[in-house]
PDB file of C-alpha atoms in Angstrom:
ATOM      1  CA  ILE E  18     -86.127-242.049   0.941  1.00  0.00           C
ATOM      2  CA  GLY E  19     -83.364-242.572   3.501  1.00  0.00           C
ATOM      3  CA  GLU E  20     -80.686-241.453   1.038  1.00  0.00           C
ATOM      4  CA  MET E  21     -82.731-238.386   0.117  1.00  0.00           C
ATOM      5  CA  ALA E  22     -83.315-237.512   3.775  1.00  0.00           C
ATOM      6  CA  ALA E  23     -79.613-237.875   4.551  1.00  0.00           C
ATOM      7  CA  GLY E  24     -78.696-235.667   1.591  1.00  0.00           C
ATOM      8  CA  ILE E  25     -81.134-232.945   2.611  1.00  0.00           C
ATOM      9  CA  ALA E  26     -79.915-233.146   6.207  1.00  0.00           C
ATOM     10  CA  HIS E  27     -76.305-232.611   5.103  1.00  0.00           C
ATOM     11  CA  GLU E  28     -77.342-229.643   2.959  1.00  0.00           C
ATOM     12  CA  ILE E  29     -79.025-228.052   5.981  1.00  0.00           C
ATOM     13  CA  LYS E  30     -76.379-228.963   8.575  1.00  0.00           C
ATOM     14  CA  ASN E  31     -73.456-227.084   7.000  1.00  0.00           C
ATOM     15  CA  PRO E  32     -75.241-223.692   6.667  1.00  0.00           C
ATOM     16  CA  LEU E  33     -76.587-224.063  10.204  1.00  0.00           C
ATOM     17  CA  ALA E  34     -73.046-224.390  11.543  1.00  0.00           C
ATOM     18  CA  GLY E  35     -72.088-221.207   9.691  1.00  0.00           C
ATOM     19  CA  ILE E  36     -75.112-219.317  11.022  1.00  0.00           C
ATOM     20  CA  ALA E  37     -74.353-220.393  14.602  1.00  0.00           C
ATOM     21  CA  GLY E  38     -70.751-219.237  14.215  1.00  0.00           C
ATOM     22  CA  VAL E  39     -71.778-215.787  12.926  1.00  0.00           C
ATOM     23  CA  ILE E  40     -74.273-215.340  15.786  1.00  0.00           C
ATOM     24  CA  GLN E  41     -71.582-216.182  18.349  1.00  0.00           C
ATOM     25  CA  VAL E  42     -69.285-213.545  16.811  1.00  0.00           C
ATOM     26  CA  LEU E  43     -72.058-210.917  16.820  1.00  0.00           C
ATOM     27  CA  LYS E  44     -72.832-211.668  20.486  1.00  0.00           C
ATOM     28  CA  LYS E  45     -69.221-210.988  21.492  1.00  0.00           C
ATOM     29  CA  ASP E  46     -69.422-207.468  20.034  1.00  0.00           C
ATOM     30  CA  LEU E  47     -72.442-206.516  22.145  1.00  0.00           C
ATOM     31  CA  ALA E  48     -72.350-205.106  25.674  1.00  0.00           C
ATOM     32  CA  PRO E  49     -73.711-207.433  28.415  1.00  0.00           C
ATOM     33  CA  GLY E  50     -76.843-205.313  28.910  1.00  0.00           C
ATOM     34  CA  ASP E  51     -77.618-204.841  25.230  1.00  0.00           C
ATOM     35  CA  GLN E  52     -81.164-205.973  24.385  1.00  0.00           C
ATOM     36  CA  LYS E  53     -79.917-207.386  21.094  1.00  0.00           C
ATOM     37  CA  ARG E  54     -78.075-210.116  23.033  1.00  0.00           C
ATOM     38  CA  SER E  55     -81.343-211.736  24.132  1.00  0.00           C
ATOM     39  CA  VAL E  56     -82.564-211.672  20.517  1.00  0.00           C
ATOM     40  CA  LEU E  57     -79.359-213.344  19.296  1.00  0.00           C
ATOM     41  CA  GLU E  58     -79.521-215.909  22.103  1.00  0.00           C
ATOM     42  CA  GLU E  59     -83.071-216.829  21.069  1.00  0.00           C
ATOM     43  CA  VAL E  60     -81.985-217.149  17.423  1.00  0.00           C
ATOM     44  CA  LEU E  61     -79.060-219.340  18.519  1.00  0.00           C
ATOM     45  CA  SER E  62     -81.370-221.597  20.557  1.00  0.00           C
ATOM     46  CA  GLN E  63     -83.595-222.065  17.502  1.00  0.00           C
ATOM     47  CA  VAL E  64     -80.555-222.861  15.338  1.00  0.00           C
ATOM     48  CA  GLU E  65     -79.469-225.464  17.921  1.00  0.00           C
ATOM     49  CA  ARG E  66     -82.976-226.956  17.889  1.00  0.00           C
ATOM     50  CA  MET E  67     -82.833-227.240  14.093  1.00  0.00           C
ATOM     51  CA  ASP E  68     -79.366-228.785  14.306  1.00  0.00           C
ATOM     52  CA  LYS E  69     -80.650-231.415  16.760  1.00  0.00           C
ATOM     53  CA  ALA E  70     -83.543-232.217  14.410  1.00  0.00           C
ATOM     54  CA  VAL E  71     -81.094-232.617  11.516  1.00  0.00           C
ATOM     55  CA  ARG E  72     -78.837-234.896  13.581  1.00  0.00           C
ATOM     56  CA  ASN E  73     -81.828-237.044  14.515  1.00  0.00           C
ATOM     57  CA  LEU E  74     -82.833-237.242  10.866  1.00  0.00           C
ATOM     58  CA  LEU E  75     -79.315-238.323   9.891  1.00  0.00           C
ATOM     59  CA  SER E  76     -79.276-240.980  12.630  1.00  0.00           C
ATOM     60  CA  PHE E  77     -82.600-242.305  11.397  1.00  0.00           C
ATOM     61  CA  ALA E  78     -81.748-242.175   7.674  1.00  0.00           C
ATOM     62  CA  ARG E  79     -78.238-243.615   8.007  1.00  0.00           C
ATOM     63  CA  PRO E  80     -77.987-245.584  11.226  1.00  0.00           C
ATOM     64  CA  PRO E  81     -74.394-246.528  12.113  1.00  0.00           C
ATOM     65  CA  GLU E  82     -73.449-250.178  12.287  1.00  0.00           C
ATOM     66  CA  PRO E  83     -72.977-251.317  15.907  1.00  0.00           C
ATOM     67  CA  LYS E  84     -69.375-251.936  16.989  1.00  0.00           C
ATOM     68  CA  MET E  85     -69.951-254.890  19.260  1.00  0.00           C
ATOM     69  CA  THR E  86     -67.905-255.546  22.358  1.00  0.00           C
ATOM     70  CA  LEU E  87     -68.574-257.228  25.706  1.00  0.00           C
ATOM     71  CA  VAL E  88     -69.998-254.607  28.046  1.00  0.00           C
ATOM     72  CA  ASP E  89     -71.344-254.383  31.594  1.00  0.00           C
ATOM     73  CA  ILE E  90     -74.865-253.019  31.040  1.00  0.00           C
ATOM     74  CA  ASN E  91     -74.969-251.710  34.635  1.00  0.00           C
ATOM     75  CA  GLU E  92     -71.937-249.543  33.878  1.00  0.00           C
ATOM     76  CA  VAL E  93     -73.663-248.051  30.802  1.00  0.00           C
ATOM     77  CA  ILE E  94     -76.744-247.204  32.889  1.00  0.00           C
ATOM     78  CA  GLY E  95     -74.632-245.813  35.735  1.00  0.00           C
ATOM     79  CA  ARG E  96     -72.793-243.436  33.378  1.00  0.00           C
ATOM     80  CA  LEU E  97     -76.121-242.323  31.925  1.00  0.00           C
ATOM     81  CA  LEU E  98     -77.605-241.485  35.340  1.00  0.00           C
ATOM     82  CA  ASP E  99     -74.435-239.631  36.364  1.00  0.00           C
ATOM     83  CA  PHE E 100     -74.598-237.612  33.136  1.00  0.00           C
ATOM     84  CA  LEU E 101     -78.262-236.732  33.724  1.00  0.00           C
ATOM     85  CA  ALA E 102     -77.851-235.803  37.411  1.00  0.00           C
ATOM     86  CA  PRO E 103     -77.920-232.019  36.701  1.00  0.00           C
ATOM     87  CA  GLN E 104     -81.097-232.423  34.613  1.00  0.00           C
ATOM     88  CA  PHE E 105     -82.754-234.463  37.354  1.00  0.00           C
ATOM     89  CA  ALA E 106     -81.843-231.810  39.920  1.00  0.00           C
ATOM     90  CA  LYS E 107     -83.119-228.990  37.695  1.00  0.00           C
ATOM     91  CA  TYR E 108     -86.600-230.560  37.505  1.00  0.00           C
ATOM     92  CA  ALA E 109     -86.713-231.894  41.101  1.00  0.00           C
ATOM     93  CA  ILE E 110     -86.543-235.510  39.898  1.00  0.00           C
ATOM     94  CA  THR E 111     -85.046-238.194  42.114  1.00  0.00           C
ATOM     95  CA  SER E 112     -83.345-241.187  40.514  1.00  0.00           C
ATOM     96  CA  GLU E 113     -83.043-244.702  41.854  1.00  0.00           C
ATOM     97  CA  ARG E 114     -80.785-247.555  40.733  1.00  0.00           C
ATOM     98  CA  LYS E 115     -81.923-251.136  41.184  1.00  0.00           C
ATOM     99  CA  LEU E 116     -79.055-252.782  39.326  1.00  0.00           C
ATOM    100  CA  ALA E 117     -78.692-256.513  39.864  1.00  0.00           C
ATOM    101  CA  SER E 118     -75.197-257.716  40.708  1.00  0.00           C
ATOM    102  CA  GLY E 119     -73.435-260.487  38.819  1.00  0.00           C
ATOM    103  CA  LEU E 120     -75.080-259.816  35.451  1.00  0.00           C
ATOM    104  CA  PRO E 121     -73.425-261.447  32.438  1.00  0.00           C
ATOM    105  CA  TRP E 122     -71.663-258.998  30.170  1.00  0.00           C
ATOM    106  CA  LEU E 123     -73.536-258.396  26.923  1.00  0.00           C
ATOM    107  CA  SER E 124     -72.325-258.079  23.351  1.00  0.00           C
ATOM    108  CA  LEU E 125     -73.292-254.547  22.330  1.00  0.00           C
ATOM    109  CA  ASP E 126     -72.130-251.128  21.158  1.00  0.00           C
ATOM    110  CA  PRO E 127     -71.913-249.070  24.397  1.00  0.00           C
ATOM    111  CA  ASP E 128     -72.204-245.696  22.626  1.00  0.00           C
ATOM    112  CA  LEU E 129     -75.299-246.669  20.650  1.00  0.00           C
ATOM    113  CA  MET E 130     -76.884-248.293  23.693  1.00  0.00           C
ATOM    114  CA  GLN E 131     -76.249-245.165  25.753  1.00  0.00           C
ATOM    115  CA  GLN E 132     -77.943-243.120  23.014  1.00  0.00           C
ATOM    116  CA  ALA E 133     -80.946-245.456  23.111  1.00  0.00           C
ATOM    117  CA  PHE E 134     -81.239-245.215  26.895  1.00  0.00           C
ATOM    118  CA  LEU E 135     -80.708-241.439  26.823  1.00  0.00           C
ATOM    119  CA  ASN E 136     -83.695-240.967  24.513  1.00  0.00           C
ATOM    120  CA  ILE E 137     -85.901-242.859  26.993  1.00  0.00           C
ATOM    121  CA  ALA E 138     -84.590-240.883  29.971  1.00  0.00           C
ATOM    122  CA  LEU E 139     -85.046-237.502  28.244  1.00  0.00           C
ATOM    123  CA  ASN E 140     -88.644-238.428  27.425  1.00  0.00           C
ATOM    124  CA  ALA E 141     -89.163-239.284  31.088  1.00  0.00           C
ATOM    125  CA  ILE E 142     -87.729-235.939  32.207  1.00  0.00           C
ATOM    126  CA  GLN E 143     -90.067-234.102  29.841  1.00  0.00           C
ATOM    127  CA  ALA E 144     -92.990-236.087  31.268  1.00  0.00           C
ATOM    128  CA  MET E 145     -92.156-234.881  34.814  1.00  0.00           C
ATOM    129  CA  PRO E 146     -91.864-231.071  34.578  1.00  0.00           C
ATOM    130  CA  GLY E 147     -93.056-230.689  38.158  1.00  0.00           C
ATOM    131  CA  GLY E 148     -90.758-233.346  39.619  1.00  0.00           C
ATOM    132  CA  GLY E 149     -91.027-237.083  40.128  1.00  0.00           C
ATOM    133  CA  LYS E 150     -88.969-240.245  40.238  1.00  0.00           C
ATOM    134  CA  PHE E 151     -86.957-242.084  37.574  1.00  0.00           C
ATOM    135  CA  THR E 152     -85.927-245.666  38.281  1.00  0.00           C
ATOM    136  CA  ALA E 153     -83.453-247.802  36.364  1.00  0.00           C
ATOM    137  CA  GLU E 154     -83.594-251.526  37.078  1.00  0.00           C
ATOM    138  CA  THR E 155     -81.764-254.548  35.708  1.00  0.00           C
ATOM    139  CA  ARG E 156     -82.377-258.239  36.273  1.00  0.00           C
ATOM    140  CA  VAL E 157     -81.647-261.654  34.772  1.00  0.00           C
ATOM    141  CA  ASP E 158     -84.457-263.708  33.284  1.00  0.00           C
ATOM    142  CA  ASN E 159     -83.923-267.435  32.749  1.00  0.00           C
ATOM    143  CA  PRO E 160     -87.206-268.742  31.295  1.00  0.00           C
ATOM    144  CA  ALA E 161     -86.213-272.422  31.330  1.00  0.00           C
ATOM    145  CA  PRO E 162     -83.078-274.590  31.571  1.00  0.00           C
ATOM    146  CA  ASP E 163     -82.982-275.192  27.807  1.00  0.00           C
ATOM    147  CA  VAL E 164     -83.857-271.568  26.818  1.00  0.00           C
ATOM    148  CA  PRO E 165     -81.089-268.947  26.492  1.00  0.00           C
ATOM    149  CA  GLY E 166     -81.257-266.359  29.239  1.00  0.00           C
ATOM    150  CA  GLN E 167     -81.643-262.630  28.813  1.00  0.00           C
ATOM    151  CA  VAL E 168     -81.042-259.422  30.708  1.00  0.00           C
ATOM    152  CA  THR E 169     -84.056-257.191  31.281  1.00  0.00           C
ATOM    153  CA  VAL E 170     -83.687-253.431  31.711  1.00  0.00           C
ATOM    154  CA  LEU E 171     -86.622-251.406  33.041  1.00  0.00           C
ATOM    155  CA  PHE E 172     -86.884-247.616  33.058  1.00  0.00           C
ATOM    156  CA  THR E 173     -89.807-246.342  35.141  1.00  0.00           C
ATOM    157  CA  ASP E 174     -91.025-242.776  35.581  1.00  0.00           C
ATOM    158  CA  THR E 175     -93.847-241.212  37.580  1.00  0.00           C
ATOM    159  CA  GLY E 176     -94.797-238.726  34.874  1.00  0.00           C
ATOM    160  CA  LYS E 177     -98.040-237.905  33.143  1.00  0.00           C
ATOM    161  CA  GLY E 178     -98.114-241.228  31.286  1.00  0.00           C
ATOM    162  CA  ILE E 179     -99.124-242.022  27.722  1.00  0.00           C
ATOM    163  CA  SER E 180    -102.695-242.173  26.457  1.00  0.00           C
ATOM    164  CA  PRO E 181    -103.944-245.606  25.258  1.00  0.00           C
ATOM    165  CA  GLU E 182    -104.217-244.401  21.652  1.00  0.00           C
ATOM    166  CA  ASN E 183    -100.599-243.150  21.686  1.00  0.00           C
ATOM    167  CA  VAL E 184     -98.943-246.182  23.301  1.00  0.00           C
ATOM    168  CA  SER E 185     -99.022-248.048  19.990  1.00  0.00           C
ATOM    169  CA  LYS E 186     -97.631-245.041  18.097  1.00  0.00           C
ATOM    170  CA  ILE E 187     -94.684-243.818  20.159  1.00  0.00           C
ATOM    171  CA  PHE E 188     -92.093-245.887  18.260  1.00  0.00           C
ATOM    172  CA  SER E 189     -93.413-244.698  14.872  1.00  0.00           C
ATOM    173  CA  PRO E 190     -91.089-242.326  13.000  1.00  0.00           C
ATOM    174  CA  PHE E 191     -92.032-238.640  13.297  1.00  0.00           C
ATOM    175  CA  PHE E 192     -94.789-239.270  15.852  1.00  0.00           C
ATOM    176  CA  THR E 193     -94.641-236.693  18.641  1.00  0.00           C
ATOM    177  CA  THR E 194     -97.022-234.944  21.012  1.00  0.00           C
ATOM    178  CA  ARG E 195     -94.578-232.092  21.679  1.00  0.00           C
ATOM    179  CA  GLN E 196     -94.407-228.848  19.720  1.00  0.00           C
ATOM    180  CA  GLN E 197     -90.608-228.936  19.519  1.00  0.00           C
ATOM    181  CA  GLY E 198     -90.056-232.667  19.078  1.00  0.00           C
ATOM    182  CA  THR E 199     -88.929-234.410  15.898  1.00  0.00           C
ATOM    183  CA  GLY E 200     -90.635-237.695  16.790  1.00  0.00           C
ATOM    184  CA  LEU E 201     -87.484-239.666  15.952  1.00  0.00           C
ATOM    185  CA  GLY E 202     -85.925-240.276  19.384  1.00  0.00           C
ATOM    186  CA  LEU E 203     -87.856-243.429  20.296  1.00  0.00           C
ATOM    187  CA  SER E 204     -87.784-244.708  16.688  1.00  0.00           C
ATOM    188  CA  ILE E 205     -83.985-244.508  16.830  1.00  0.00           C
ATOM    189  CA  THR E 206     -84.039-246.192  20.245  1.00  0.00           C
ATOM    190  CA  GLN E 207     -86.139-249.079  18.935  1.00  0.00           C
ATOM    191  CA  ARG E 208     -83.854-249.523  15.931  1.00  0.00           C
ATOM    192  CA  ILE E 209     -80.738-249.625  18.115  1.00  0.00           C
ATOM    193  CA  ILE E 210     -82.290-252.195  20.476  1.00  0.00           C
ATOM    194  CA  GLU E 211     -83.356-254.371  17.543  1.00  0.00           C
ATOM    195  CA  GLN E 212     -79.895-254.072  15.950  1.00  0.00           C
ATOM    196  CA  HIS E 213     -78.630-255.771  19.113  1.00  0.00           C
ATOM    197  CA  GLY E 214     -81.185-258.572  18.877  1.00  0.00           C
ATOM    198  CA  GLY E 215     -83.254-257.148  21.704  1.00  0.00           C
ATOM    199  CA  GLU E 216     -86.835-255.971  22.144  1.00  0.00           C
ATOM    200  CA  ILE E 217     -88.398-252.866  23.652  1.00  0.00           C
ATOM    201  CA  ASN E 218     -91.943-252.427  24.940  1.00  0.00           C
ATOM    202  CA  VAL E 219     -93.814-249.789  26.909  1.00  0.00           C
ATOM    203  CA  THR E 220     -96.713-249.961  29.345  1.00  0.00           C
ATOM    204  CA  SER E 221     -98.384-246.843  30.663  1.00  0.00           C
ATOM    205  CA  GLN E 222    -101.481-245.347  32.198  1.00  0.00           C
ATOM    206  CA  GLN E 223    -102.314-241.678  31.948  1.00  0.00           C
ATOM    207  CA  GLY E 224    -101.372-239.912  35.142  1.00  0.00           C
ATOM    208  CA  LYS E 225     -99.450-242.940  36.425  1.00  0.00           C
ATOM    209  CA  GLY E 226     -96.172-242.793  34.535  1.00  0.00           C
ATOM    210  CA  ALA E 227     -94.626-245.239  32.090  1.00  0.00           C
ATOM    211  CA  ILE E 228     -92.416-248.331  32.127  1.00  0.00           C
ATOM    212  CA  PHE E 229     -90.045-249.058  29.246  1.00  0.00           C
ATOM    213  CA  THR E 230     -88.948-252.712  29.246  1.00  0.00           C
ATOM    214  CA  ILE E 231     -85.904-253.748  27.211  1.00  0.00           C
ATOM    215  CA  THR E 232     -84.790-257.354  26.891  1.00  0.00           C
ATOM    216  CA  MET E 233     -81.280-258.150  25.676  1.00  0.00           C
ATOM    217  CA  PRO E 234     -80.157-261.695  24.821  1.00  0.00           C
ATOM    218  CA  TYR E 235     -77.061-263.328  26.291  1.00  0.00           C
ATOM    219  CA  PRO E 236     -74.110-263.359  23.877  1.00  0.00           C
ATOM    220  CA  ASP E 237     -74.096-266.406  21.575  1.00  0.00           C
ATOM    221  CA  PRO E 238     -71.131-268.537  22.791  1.00  0.00           C
ATOM    222  CA  HIS E 239     -70.837-270.149  19.334  1.00  0.00           C
ATOM    223  CA  LYS E 240     -70.655-266.852  17.428  1.00  0.00           C
ATOM    224  CA  GLY E 241     -67.270-266.167  16.011  1.00  0.00           C
ATOM    225  CA  SER E 242     -65.865-269.483  17.241  1.00  0.00           C
TER     226      SER E 242
END
């Protein structure tokens, strides 16, 4: 099924790129006040939406292998929040960083991990259309002296929350409560976290926001030695 999905996605992606290119050319030939421009802009936005859905499908059908390197997880989160600053401002969302100092560097693929975190943050933004607060927190958890430690990442929002019946479904492929969602963002996020040996969970109450908790293991000192 994955191979079939990837094949179909490729067949759709190439024509979409051609359509987008033609629309851009047509737009250039129209005067700024021409009513046809708004029609073309709407068509282009729908093409971009389809292209995003196809890219998500490709990511789900053929997930890339992580390229592991030692990374400061706080740096990954910091870059993400900087990138999203305009989006936060647009929707009157404040962001807070509670990043613990002295965290051990983790063995992970920084690009894939940023994609995983981005999917969570975008969901949070969509859950707070009237404004709110998004908090990113990191901490070290050492359960016991003889148990390997782990880094915990928490993303908290003050949005509309998730209903009890949907909490157990949000990581399922193609599950979405939005009209324009593909339902693959959090499935891809879960897969990326699990590829890194981590776990992701969510707790939420309707009207009281949501907390996504990600635990990432310390690098294995014996691996590769």
